[in-house]
Amino acid sequence: MEKMQAFMERFFVPFAAKINSQRHVAAVRDAFTLSFPLTMAGSMVLLINYVFLDPTGFVASLLHLGDLIPNLADYQAVLSSVINGTTNILAILIAFLVAYQLAQEMQGDQVLCGITALAAYFILYPAARNFADKSGSGLMTTYFGAQGLFVSMIMSILAVKLFKVLTNIDAIKIKMPDSVPTGIARSFNILIPIFIIITVFSVAGCLFNAY
């Protein structure tokens, strides 16, 4: 065991440390770390909801809470929507947070990279579907949660890389006079790079949907 431990420390620990320090991996790691309190809190609320407020739950069945509290299932519905604001939107949270953290690693504009990644995510998102009763249309929520995590991470990294490359090209920046407020000038500086990014993702989305 000692030889095995020494072998692991000699060969695998440095390799793992090197991967952990890679900025793309670090951005993903930090994004999940930031989202953890929200998803953990949501999970705890849901645990309480289904253990104590569900008449068929373990604790509720054990203590016969359904008999003691009339309409116990109605109270359960109060907390059921918590999942919509936590785990069901995890892919959206990660799309923003990965871009935010990677922009920090690359010394870019964190907020603008984050919202650009969000825009790119929804540009690539499957097209809206019509409701069965023809009353309207809307986005499917299927890929807002865990099923969309991988795509949101990859897309965020690509969006930030494109953002960083394009914003370093002076030829496509719109220069504003010094009298223009800083916030407005910054918006015009990145206008063309943002236009290029959303166009690229839009074309990519059309190609994905075609094939």
Tab-separated table of C-alpha atoms in Angstrom:
chain	number	residue	atom	x	y	z
A	1	MET	CA	0.000	0.000	0.000
A	2	GLU	CA	2.836	2.369	0.781
A	3	LYS	CA	4.416	1.697	-2.617
A	4	MET	CA	1.077	2.247	-4.322
A	5	GLN	CA	0.548	5.490	-2.428
A	6	ALA	CA	4.036	6.699	-3.334
A	7	PHE	CA	3.405	5.822	-6.978
A	8	MET	CA	0.132	7.742	-6.979
A	9	GLU	CA	1.697	10.781	-5.320
A	10	ARG	CA	4.586	10.751	-7.768
A	11	PHE	CA	2.694	10.376	-11.036
A	12	PHE	CA	-1.010	11.149	-10.612
A	13	VAL	CA	-1.067	13.965	-8.046
A	14	PRO	CA	1.085	16.355	-10.152
A	15	PHE	CA	-0.989	15.507	-13.215
A	16	ALA	CA	-4.239	16.158	-11.356
A	17	ALA	CA	-2.866	19.419	-9.954
A	18	LYS	CA	-1.882	20.543	-13.442
A	19	ILE	CA	-5.360	19.805	-14.808
A	20	ASN	CA	-6.970	21.550	-11.846
A	21	SER	CA	-4.951	24.706	-12.529
A	22	GLN	CA	-5.888	24.792	-16.226
A	23	ARG	CA	-7.996	27.928	-16.628
A	24	HIS	CA	-10.895	26.342	-18.506
A	25	VAL	CA	-11.191	23.560	-15.948
A	26	ALA	CA	-10.813	26.104	-13.143
A	27	ALA	CA	-13.610	28.215	-14.609
A	28	VAL	CA	-15.966	25.236	-14.714
A	29	ARG	CA	-14.950	24.222	-11.190
A	30	ASP	CA	-15.512	27.720	-9.792
A	31	ALA	CA	-18.828	28.042	-11.626
A	32	PHE	CA	-20.174	24.915	-9.956
A	33	THR	CA	-18.785	26.107	-6.620
A	34	LEU	CA	-20.695	29.388	-6.944
A	35	SER	CA	-23.911	27.627	-7.940
A	36	PHE	CA	-23.643	25.094	-5.109
A	37	PRO	CA	-25.325	27.159	-2.333
A	38	LEU	CA	-28.381	27.815	-4.501
A	39	THR	CA	-28.796	24.247	-5.712
A	40	MET	CA	-28.047	22.827	-2.253
A	41	ALA	CA	-30.599	25.104	-0.604
A	42	GLY	CA	-33.158	24.123	-3.228
A	43	SER	CA	-32.415	20.452	-2.666
A	44	MET	CA	-32.904	20.841	1.087
A	45	VAL	CA	-36.255	22.550	0.575
A	46	LEU	CA	-37.359	19.782	-1.770
A	47	LEU	CA	-36.175	17.152	0.691
A	48	ILE	CA	-38.303	18.700	3.403
A	49	ASN	CA	-41.165	19.027	0.954
A	50	TYR	CA	-41.201	15.379	-0.093
A	51	VAL	CA	-40.253	13.855	3.267
A	52	PHE	CA	-42.510	15.850	5.598
A	53	LEU	CA	-45.254	17.314	3.403
A	54	ASP	CA	-45.840	14.392	1.049
A	55	PRO	CA	-48.530	12.190	2.644
A	56	THR	CA	-46.747	9.142	1.195
A	57	GLY	CA	-43.300	10.275	2.396
A	58	PHE	CA	-41.349	8.316	4.991
A	59	VAL	CA	-41.641	10.728	7.919
A	60	ALA	CA	-45.195	11.783	7.035
A	61	SER	CA	-46.273	8.153	6.872
A	62	LEU	CA	-44.429	7.267	10.080
A	63	LEU	CA	-46.001	10.116	12.068
A	64	HIS	CA	-49.350	9.911	10.244
A	65	LEU	CA	-49.113	13.586	9.360
A	66	GLY	CA	-51.726	13.106	6.665
A	67	ASP	CA	-54.268	12.295	9.382
A	68	LEU	CA	-53.156	15.077	11.704
A	69	ILE	CA	-53.005	17.819	9.060
A	70	PRO	CA	-55.917	17.904	6.611
A	71	ASN	CA	-55.031	18.550	2.958
A	72	LEU	CA	-51.324	18.034	3.612
A	73	ALA	CA	-50.654	17.610	-0.119
A	74	ASP	CA	-51.937	21.145	-0.731
A	75	TYR	CA	-49.164	22.541	1.443
A	76	GLN	CA	-46.644	20.522	-0.524
A	77	ALA	CA	-47.513	22.464	-3.678
A	78	VAL	CA	-46.305	25.696	-2.013
A	79	LEU	CA	-42.663	24.565	-2.098
A	80	SER	CA	-42.787	22.461	-5.261
A	81	SER	CA	-41.916	25.456	-7.457
A	82	VAL	CA	-38.524	25.818	-5.721
A	83	ILE	CA	-37.069	23.343	-8.195
A	84	ASN	CA	-37.924	25.719	-11.055
A	85	GLY	CA	-35.598	28.349	-9.601
A	86	THR	CA	-32.734	26.023	-8.686
A	87	THR	CA	-31.912	22.702	-10.341
A	88	ASN	CA	-34.247	23.228	-13.298
A	89	ILE	CA	-32.259	26.283	-14.440
A	90	LEU	CA	-28.809	24.932	-13.598
A	91	ALA	CA	-27.630	24.974	-17.235
A	92	ILE	CA	-28.512	28.673	-17.510
A	93	LEU	CA	-26.676	29.493	-14.283
A	94	ILE	CA	-23.614	27.547	-15.385
A	95	ALA	CA	-23.628	29.195	-18.825
A	96	PHE	CA	-23.279	32.604	-17.178
A	97	LEU	CA	-20.949	31.580	-14.352
A	98	VAL	CA	-18.460	29.646	-16.537
A	99	ALA	CA	-18.175	32.652	-18.854
A	100	TYR	CA	-17.865	34.986	-15.867
A	101	GLN	CA	-15.102	32.950	-14.235
A	102	LEU	CA	-13.220	32.309	-17.486
A	103	ALA	CA	-13.317	36.019	-18.317
A	104	GLN	CA	-11.762	36.683	-14.927
A	105	GLU	CA	-8.993	34.182	-15.678
A	106	MET	CA	-8.407	35.786	-19.091
A	107	GLN	CA	-8.643	39.343	-17.707
A	108	GLY	CA	-11.683	40.172	-19.791
A	109	ASP	CA	-14.987	41.899	-19.060
A	110	GLN	CA	-16.725	39.415	-16.768
A	111	VAL	CA	-20.286	40.724	-16.935
A	112	LEU	CA	-20.289	41.288	-20.690
A	113	CYS	CA	-18.796	37.827	-21.272
A	114	GLY	CA	-21.452	36.340	-19.021
A	115	ILE	CA	-24.401	37.944	-20.786
A	116	THR	CA	-22.866	37.165	-24.188
A	117	ALA	CA	-22.632	33.506	-23.195
A	118	LEU	CA	-26.272	33.569	-22.082
A	119	ALA	CA	-27.295	35.094	-25.411
A	120	ALA	CA	-25.306	32.445	-27.281
A	121	TYR	CA	-26.905	29.687	-25.202
A	122	PHE	CA	-30.416	30.773	-26.121
A	123	ILE	CA	-29.427	31.288	-29.758
A	124	LEU	CA	-28.334	27.642	-29.900
A	125	TYR	CA	-31.339	26.462	-27.907
A	126	PRO	CA	-33.901	24.334	-29.825
A	127	ALA	CA	-36.569	26.371	-31.555
A	128	ALA	CA	-39.833	27.196	-29.827
A	129	ARG	CA	-42.612	24.649	-30.120
A	130	ASN	CA	-46.310	25.313	-30.646
A	131	PHE	CA	-48.632	24.253	-27.859
A	132	ALA	CA	-50.950	21.334	-28.555
A	133	ASP	CA	-54.035	23.539	-28.287
A	134	LYS	CA	-52.515	26.139	-30.681
A	135	SER	CA	-52.804	28.806	-27.989
A	136	GLY	CA	-49.226	29.972	-28.480
A	137	SER	CA	-45.639	28.800	-28.508
A	138	GLY	CA	-42.684	28.678	-26.124
A	139	LEU	CA	-39.296	27.203	-25.353
A	140	MET	CA	-39.008	23.693	-24.006
A	141	THR	CA	-37.499	23.630	-20.529
A	142	THR	CA	-35.896	20.236	-21.127
A	143	TYR	CA	-32.365	21.580	-21.491
A	144	PHE	CA	-32.515	24.307	-18.828
A	145	GLY	CA	-31.454	21.786	-16.193
A	146	ALA	CA	-28.855	19.035	-15.989
A	147	GLN	CA	-29.487	17.792	-19.534
A	148	GLY	CA	-28.140	21.041	-20.963
A	149	LEU	CA	-25.081	21.351	-18.734
A	150	PHE	CA	-22.462	19.988	-21.131
A	151	VAL	CA	-23.584	22.198	-24.000
A	152	SER	CA	-23.782	25.276	-21.761
A	153	MET	CA	-20.215	24.752	-20.512
A	154	ILE	CA	-18.725	24.229	-23.988
A	155	MET	CA	-20.731	27.092	-25.451
A	156	SER	CA	-19.656	29.481	-22.660
A	157	ILE	CA	-15.990	28.670	-23.177
A	158	LEU	CA	-16.271	29.213	-26.944
A	159	ALA	CA	-18.188	32.461	-26.472
A	160	VAL	CA	-15.554	33.884	-24.109
A	161	LYS	CA	-12.692	32.805	-26.381
A	162	LEU	CA	-14.362	34.519	-29.340
A	163	PHE	CA	-15.142	37.578	-27.236
A	164	LYS	CA	-11.538	37.879	-26.081
A	165	VAL	CA	-10.086	37.489	-29.586
A	166	LEU	CA	-12.482	39.920	-31.242
A	167	THR	CA	-12.267	42.625	-28.582
A	168	ASN	CA	-8.485	42.685	-29.022
A	169	ILE	CA	-8.840	43.684	-32.689
A	170	ASP	CA	-8.732	47.469	-32.799
A	171	ALA	CA	-9.929	47.601	-36.410
A	172	ILE	CA	-13.454	46.488	-35.460
A	173	LYS	CA	-13.823	48.780	-32.459
A	174	ILE	CA	-16.045	51.844	-32.726
A	175	LYS	CA	-14.070	54.666	-31.150
A	176	MET	CA	-16.069	57.295	-29.344
A	177	PRO	CA	-14.932	60.806	-28.309
A	178	ASP	CA	-13.593	61.292	-24.803
A	179	SER	CA	-16.679	63.333	-23.931
A	180	VAL	CA	-18.879	60.231	-24.234
A	181	PRO	CA	-19.574	58.510	-20.880
A	182	THR	CA	-17.419	55.452	-20.204
A	183	GLY	CA	-20.300	52.983	-20.140
A	184	ILE	CA	-21.637	54.111	-23.510
A	185	ALA	CA	-18.162	54.142	-25.053
A	186	ARG	CA	-17.523	50.605	-23.830
A	187	SER	CA	-20.797	49.426	-25.338
A	188	PHE	CA	-19.858	50.839	-28.736
A	189	ASN	CA	-16.360	49.326	-28.488
A	190	ILE	CA	-17.774	45.830	-28.260
A	191	LEU	CA	-20.763	46.330	-30.568
A	192	ILE	CA	-19.173	44.752	-33.651
A	193	PRO	CA	-17.540	41.861	-31.705
A	194	ILE	CA	-20.927	41.055	-30.129
A	195	PHE	CA	-22.582	41.231	-33.552
A	196	ILE	CA	-20.036	38.775	-34.943
A	197	ILE	CA	-20.406	36.395	-31.995
A	198	ILE	CA	-24.185	36.172	-32.103
A	199	THR	CA	-24.056	35.777	-35.894
A	200	VAL	CA	-21.577	32.915	-35.613
A	201	PHE	CA	-23.712	31.117	-33.032
A	202	SER	CA	-26.848	31.737	-35.075
A	203	VAL	CA	-25.266	30.147	-38.152
A	204	ALA	CA	-23.988	27.260	-36.029
A	205	GLY	CA	-27.478	26.754	-34.610
A	206	CYS	CA	-28.995	26.612	-38.103
A	207	LEU	CA	-26.404	24.034	-39.158
A	208	PHE	CA	-27.079	21.896	-36.083
A	209	ASN	CA	-30.826	22.029	-36.666
A	210	ALA	CA	-30.360	21.155	-40.339
A	211	TYR	CA	-28.356	18.009	-39.579
